Short mmCIF file of C-alpha atoms in Angstrom, two decimals:
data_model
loop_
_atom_site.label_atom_id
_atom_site.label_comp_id
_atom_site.label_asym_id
_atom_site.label_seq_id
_atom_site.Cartn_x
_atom_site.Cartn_y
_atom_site.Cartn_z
CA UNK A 21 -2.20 14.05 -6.17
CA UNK A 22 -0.42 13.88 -2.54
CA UNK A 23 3.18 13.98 -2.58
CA UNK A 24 6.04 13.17 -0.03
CA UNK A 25 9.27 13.99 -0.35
CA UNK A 26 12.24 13.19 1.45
CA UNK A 27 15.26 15.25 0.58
CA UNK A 28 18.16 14.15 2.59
CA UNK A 29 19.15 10.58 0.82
CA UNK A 30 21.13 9.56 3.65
CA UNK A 31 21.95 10.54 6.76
CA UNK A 32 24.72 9.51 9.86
CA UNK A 33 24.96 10.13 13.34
CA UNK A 34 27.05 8.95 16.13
CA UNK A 35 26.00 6.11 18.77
CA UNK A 36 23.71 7.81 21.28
CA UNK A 37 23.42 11.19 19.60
CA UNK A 38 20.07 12.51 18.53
CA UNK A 39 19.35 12.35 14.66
CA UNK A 40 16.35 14.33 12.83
CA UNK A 41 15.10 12.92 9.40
CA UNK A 42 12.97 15.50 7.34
CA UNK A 43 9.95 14.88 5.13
CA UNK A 44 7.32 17.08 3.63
CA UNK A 45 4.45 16.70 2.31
CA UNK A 46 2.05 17.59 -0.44
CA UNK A 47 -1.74 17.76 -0.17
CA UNK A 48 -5.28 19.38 -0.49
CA UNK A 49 -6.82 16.94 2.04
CA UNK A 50 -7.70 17.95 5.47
CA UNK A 51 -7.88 14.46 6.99
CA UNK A 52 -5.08 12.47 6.63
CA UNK A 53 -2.27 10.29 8.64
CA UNK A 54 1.37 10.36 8.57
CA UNK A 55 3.79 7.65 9.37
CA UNK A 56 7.04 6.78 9.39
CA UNK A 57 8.54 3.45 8.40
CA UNK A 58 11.76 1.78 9.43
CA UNK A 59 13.29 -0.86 6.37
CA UNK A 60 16.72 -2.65 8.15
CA UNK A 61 18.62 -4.69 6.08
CA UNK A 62 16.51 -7.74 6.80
CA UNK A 63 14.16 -5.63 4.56
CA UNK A 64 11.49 -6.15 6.89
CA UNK A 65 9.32 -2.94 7.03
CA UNK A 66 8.56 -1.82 10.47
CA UNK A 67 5.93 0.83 11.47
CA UNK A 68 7.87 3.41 13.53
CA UNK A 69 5.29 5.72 14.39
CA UNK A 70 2.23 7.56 13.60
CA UNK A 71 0.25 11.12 13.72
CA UNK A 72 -3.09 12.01 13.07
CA UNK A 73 -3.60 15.09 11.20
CA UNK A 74 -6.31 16.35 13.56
CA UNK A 75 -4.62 16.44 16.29
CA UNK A 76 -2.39 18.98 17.26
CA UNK A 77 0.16 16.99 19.78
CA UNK A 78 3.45 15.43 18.31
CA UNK A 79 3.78 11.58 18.66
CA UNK A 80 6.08 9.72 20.71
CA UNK A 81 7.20 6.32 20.71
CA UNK A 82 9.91 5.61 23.22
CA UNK A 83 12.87 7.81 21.64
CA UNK A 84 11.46 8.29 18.14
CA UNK A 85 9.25 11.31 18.31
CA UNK A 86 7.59 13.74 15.57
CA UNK A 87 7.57 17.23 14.54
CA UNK A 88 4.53 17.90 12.70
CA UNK A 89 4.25 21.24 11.11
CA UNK A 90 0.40 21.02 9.16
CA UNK A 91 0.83 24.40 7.90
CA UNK A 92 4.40 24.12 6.77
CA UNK A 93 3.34 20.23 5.78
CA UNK A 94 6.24 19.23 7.47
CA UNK A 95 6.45 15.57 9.27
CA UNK A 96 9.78 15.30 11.09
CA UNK A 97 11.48 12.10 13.04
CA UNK A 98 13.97 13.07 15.52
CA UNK A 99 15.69 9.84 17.07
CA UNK A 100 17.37 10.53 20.52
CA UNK A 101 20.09 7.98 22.44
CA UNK A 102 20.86 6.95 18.46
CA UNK A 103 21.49 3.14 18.98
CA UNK A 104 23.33 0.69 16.62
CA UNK A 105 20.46 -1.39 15.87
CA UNK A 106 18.74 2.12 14.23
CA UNK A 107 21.12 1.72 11.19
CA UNK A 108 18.39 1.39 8.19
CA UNK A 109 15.85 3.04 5.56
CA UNK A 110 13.66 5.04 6.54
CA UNK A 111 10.46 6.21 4.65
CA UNK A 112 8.23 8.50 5.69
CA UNK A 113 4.24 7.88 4.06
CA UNK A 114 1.27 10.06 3.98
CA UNK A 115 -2.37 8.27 4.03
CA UNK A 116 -5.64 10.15 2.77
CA UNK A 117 -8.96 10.22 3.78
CA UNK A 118 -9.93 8.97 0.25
CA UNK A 119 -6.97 6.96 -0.18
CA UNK A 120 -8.16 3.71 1.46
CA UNK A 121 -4.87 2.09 2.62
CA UNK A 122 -3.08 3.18 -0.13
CA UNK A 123 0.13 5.02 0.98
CA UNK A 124 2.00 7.39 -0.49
CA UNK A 125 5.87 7.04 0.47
CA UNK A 126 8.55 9.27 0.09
CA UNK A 127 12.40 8.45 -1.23
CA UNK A 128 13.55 7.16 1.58
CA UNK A 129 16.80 8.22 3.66
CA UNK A 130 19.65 5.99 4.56
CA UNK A 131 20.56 5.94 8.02
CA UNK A 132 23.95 5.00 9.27
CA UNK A 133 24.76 4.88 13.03
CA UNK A 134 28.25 5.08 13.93
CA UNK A 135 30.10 3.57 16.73
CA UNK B 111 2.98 -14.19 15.76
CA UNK B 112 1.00 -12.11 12.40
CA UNK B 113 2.79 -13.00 9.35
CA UNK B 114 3.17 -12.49 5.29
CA UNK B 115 5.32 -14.67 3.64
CA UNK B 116 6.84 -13.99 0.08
CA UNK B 117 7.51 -17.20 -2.05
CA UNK B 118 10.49 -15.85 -2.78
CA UNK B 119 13.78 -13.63 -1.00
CA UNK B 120 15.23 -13.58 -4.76
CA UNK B 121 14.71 -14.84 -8.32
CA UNK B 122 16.41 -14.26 -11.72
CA UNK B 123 14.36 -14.21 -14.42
CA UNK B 124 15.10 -13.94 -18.44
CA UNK B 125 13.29 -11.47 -20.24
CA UNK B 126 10.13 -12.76 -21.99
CA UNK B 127 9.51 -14.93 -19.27
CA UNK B 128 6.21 -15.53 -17.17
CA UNK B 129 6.68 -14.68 -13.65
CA UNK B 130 4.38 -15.32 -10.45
CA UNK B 131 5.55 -13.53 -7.50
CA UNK B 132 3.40 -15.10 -4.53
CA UNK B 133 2.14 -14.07 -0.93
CA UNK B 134 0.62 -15.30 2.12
CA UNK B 135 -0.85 -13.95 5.32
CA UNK B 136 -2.07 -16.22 7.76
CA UNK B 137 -4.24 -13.24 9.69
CA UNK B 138 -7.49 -13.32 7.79
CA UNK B 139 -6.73 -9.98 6.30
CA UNK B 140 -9.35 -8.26 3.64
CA UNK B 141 -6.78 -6.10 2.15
CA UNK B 142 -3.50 -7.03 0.19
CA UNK B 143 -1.00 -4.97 -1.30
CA UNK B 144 1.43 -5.45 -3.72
CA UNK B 145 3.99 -2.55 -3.59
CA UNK B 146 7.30 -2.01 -6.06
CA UNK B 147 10.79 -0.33 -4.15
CA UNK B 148 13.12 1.06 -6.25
CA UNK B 149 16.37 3.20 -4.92
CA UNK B 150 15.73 7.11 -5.09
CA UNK B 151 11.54 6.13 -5.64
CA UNK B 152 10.64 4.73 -2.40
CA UNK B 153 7.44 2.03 -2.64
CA UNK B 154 4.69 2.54 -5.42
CA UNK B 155 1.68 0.97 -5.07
CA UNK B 156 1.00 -1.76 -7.95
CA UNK B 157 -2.01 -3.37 -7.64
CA UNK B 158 -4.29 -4.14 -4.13
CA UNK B 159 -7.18 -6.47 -3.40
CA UNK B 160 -9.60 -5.57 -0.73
CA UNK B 161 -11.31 -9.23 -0.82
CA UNK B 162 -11.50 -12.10 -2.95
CA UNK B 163 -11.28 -11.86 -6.35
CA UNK B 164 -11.63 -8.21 -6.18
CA UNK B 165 -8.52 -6.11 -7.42
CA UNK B 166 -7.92 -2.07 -8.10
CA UNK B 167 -5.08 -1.08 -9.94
CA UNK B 168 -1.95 1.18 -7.83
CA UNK B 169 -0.01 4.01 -9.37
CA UNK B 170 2.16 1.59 -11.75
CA UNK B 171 0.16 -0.96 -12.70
CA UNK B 172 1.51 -1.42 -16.17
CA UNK B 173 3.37 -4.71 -17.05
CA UNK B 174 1.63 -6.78 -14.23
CA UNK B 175 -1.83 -8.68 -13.11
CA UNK B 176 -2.62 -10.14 -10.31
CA UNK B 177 -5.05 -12.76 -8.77
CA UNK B 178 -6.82 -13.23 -5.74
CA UNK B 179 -8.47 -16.81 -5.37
CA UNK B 180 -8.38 -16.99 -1.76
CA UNK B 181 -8.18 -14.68 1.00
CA UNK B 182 -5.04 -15.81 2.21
CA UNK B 183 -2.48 -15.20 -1.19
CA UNK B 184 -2.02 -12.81 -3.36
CA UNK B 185 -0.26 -13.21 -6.61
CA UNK B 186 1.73 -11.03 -8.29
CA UNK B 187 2.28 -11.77 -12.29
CA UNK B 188 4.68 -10.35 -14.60
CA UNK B 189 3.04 -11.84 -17.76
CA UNK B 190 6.56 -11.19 -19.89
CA UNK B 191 9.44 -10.03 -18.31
CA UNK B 192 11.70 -6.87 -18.84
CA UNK B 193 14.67 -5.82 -17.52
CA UNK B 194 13.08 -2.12 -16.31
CA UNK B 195 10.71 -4.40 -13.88
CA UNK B 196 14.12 -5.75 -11.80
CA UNK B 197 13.43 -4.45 -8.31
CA UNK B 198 12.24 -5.54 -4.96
CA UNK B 199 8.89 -6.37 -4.56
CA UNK B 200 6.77 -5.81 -1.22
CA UNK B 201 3.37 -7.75 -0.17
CA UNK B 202 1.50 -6.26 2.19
CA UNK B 203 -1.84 -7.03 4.04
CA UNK B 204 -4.33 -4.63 6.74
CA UNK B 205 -7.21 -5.86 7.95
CA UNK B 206 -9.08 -2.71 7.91
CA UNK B 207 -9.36 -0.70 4.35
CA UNK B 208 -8.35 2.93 5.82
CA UNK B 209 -5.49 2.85 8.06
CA UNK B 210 -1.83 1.96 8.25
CA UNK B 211 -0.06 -0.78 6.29
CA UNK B 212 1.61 -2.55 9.49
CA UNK B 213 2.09 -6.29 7.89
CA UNK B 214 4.73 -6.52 5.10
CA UNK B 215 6.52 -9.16 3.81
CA UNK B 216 10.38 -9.62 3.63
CA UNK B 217 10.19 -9.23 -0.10
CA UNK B 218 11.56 -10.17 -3.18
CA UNK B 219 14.21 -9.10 -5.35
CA UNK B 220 13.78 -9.76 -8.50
CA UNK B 221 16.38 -9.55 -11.21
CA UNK B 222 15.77 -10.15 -15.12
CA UNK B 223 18.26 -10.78 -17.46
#
């Protein structure tokens, strides 16, 4: 079974500083995506941003970017020019090829941005 | 605008009790989702539909049904009540079967007594 874990419960940074959020991963599959997903307190869940396993370029999504490590399973977000409105839950998820839609998520890790 | 709507933001609930959790989308979606979050867990998949009246169970599927009678809702029921299922509860809905979840609901927090 895939796994994600997510081992830094929460994490601050200052306004406009660049924060990194860790998350690894757990799996036998060699097709798969990787996302990660934004929860602010209006509990909404947003998708942040996603990477295909194939390929070997990081995504990048304005100033949320990815370090994907396959070998090391290793999924990063790094958020650059940290801005107020970035304050929330973050969860990174892993889909399988045989998985359908069904996502596994990690723990989550509390974001605080700090004025 | 997409949308899924949750009947309810929050409910309190006794133990024993009967409780439908409900949601909409209004996108003509195949797939539905129900999803559990609990502090420390992160979401776990309950139960998903991937068309009417069709349902596969999640990872934690114990303690709940569901029912799909159109394409648009997709009910969530706790058929009794126990304080361990207090949490918030996520719909979601994707048009395609493989892919990401982008459409959730605002969810609701349930609480039983």
């Amino acid at each position: 079974a895939q796994t994600v874990t997510q081992s830094q419960p929460e994490m601050s940074v200052q306004e406009a500083e660049t924060v990194t959020l860790s998350c690894t991963y757990d799996t036998s599959e060699s097709d798969y995506y990787l996302f990660w997903y934004k929860q602010p307190p209006s509990r909404q869940m947003i998708l942040v941003i996603r990477q295909e396993a194939y390929k070997q370029q990081n995504a990048t999504e304005n100033r949320f970017s990815v370090n994907f490590q396959k070998a090391a399973k290793s999924f990063s977000l790094k958020i650059s020019d940290s801005q107020l409105g970035d304050a929330a839950m973050y969860f990174c998820a892993y889909l399988g090829q045989t998985s359908g839609s069904r996502l596994t998520f990690g723990e989550g890790t509390q974001l605080t941005v700090n004025p | 605008d997409v949308k899924v709507t949750q009947s309810s933001r929050y409910l309190v609930k006794r133990t024993g009790e009967k409780v439908f959790l409900e949601c909409v989308q209004d996108m003509d979606h195949e797939n539905m989702f129900w999803y559990r979050q609990d502090p420390g867990l992160g979401l776990r998949l309950i139960y998903f539909s991937y068309d009417v009246k069709m349902k596969e169970k999640g990872d934690i599927p114990e303690g709940y049904s569901v029912s799909r009678e159109k394409k648009e809702r997709f009910s969530l029921i706790l058929e009794s009540a126990s304080t361990n299922q207090t949490s918030m509860y996520l719909c979601a809905s994707s048009l395609v079967f493989w892919g990401a979840l982008k459409y959730f609901g605002p969810g609701t927090r349930l609480t039983v007594t």
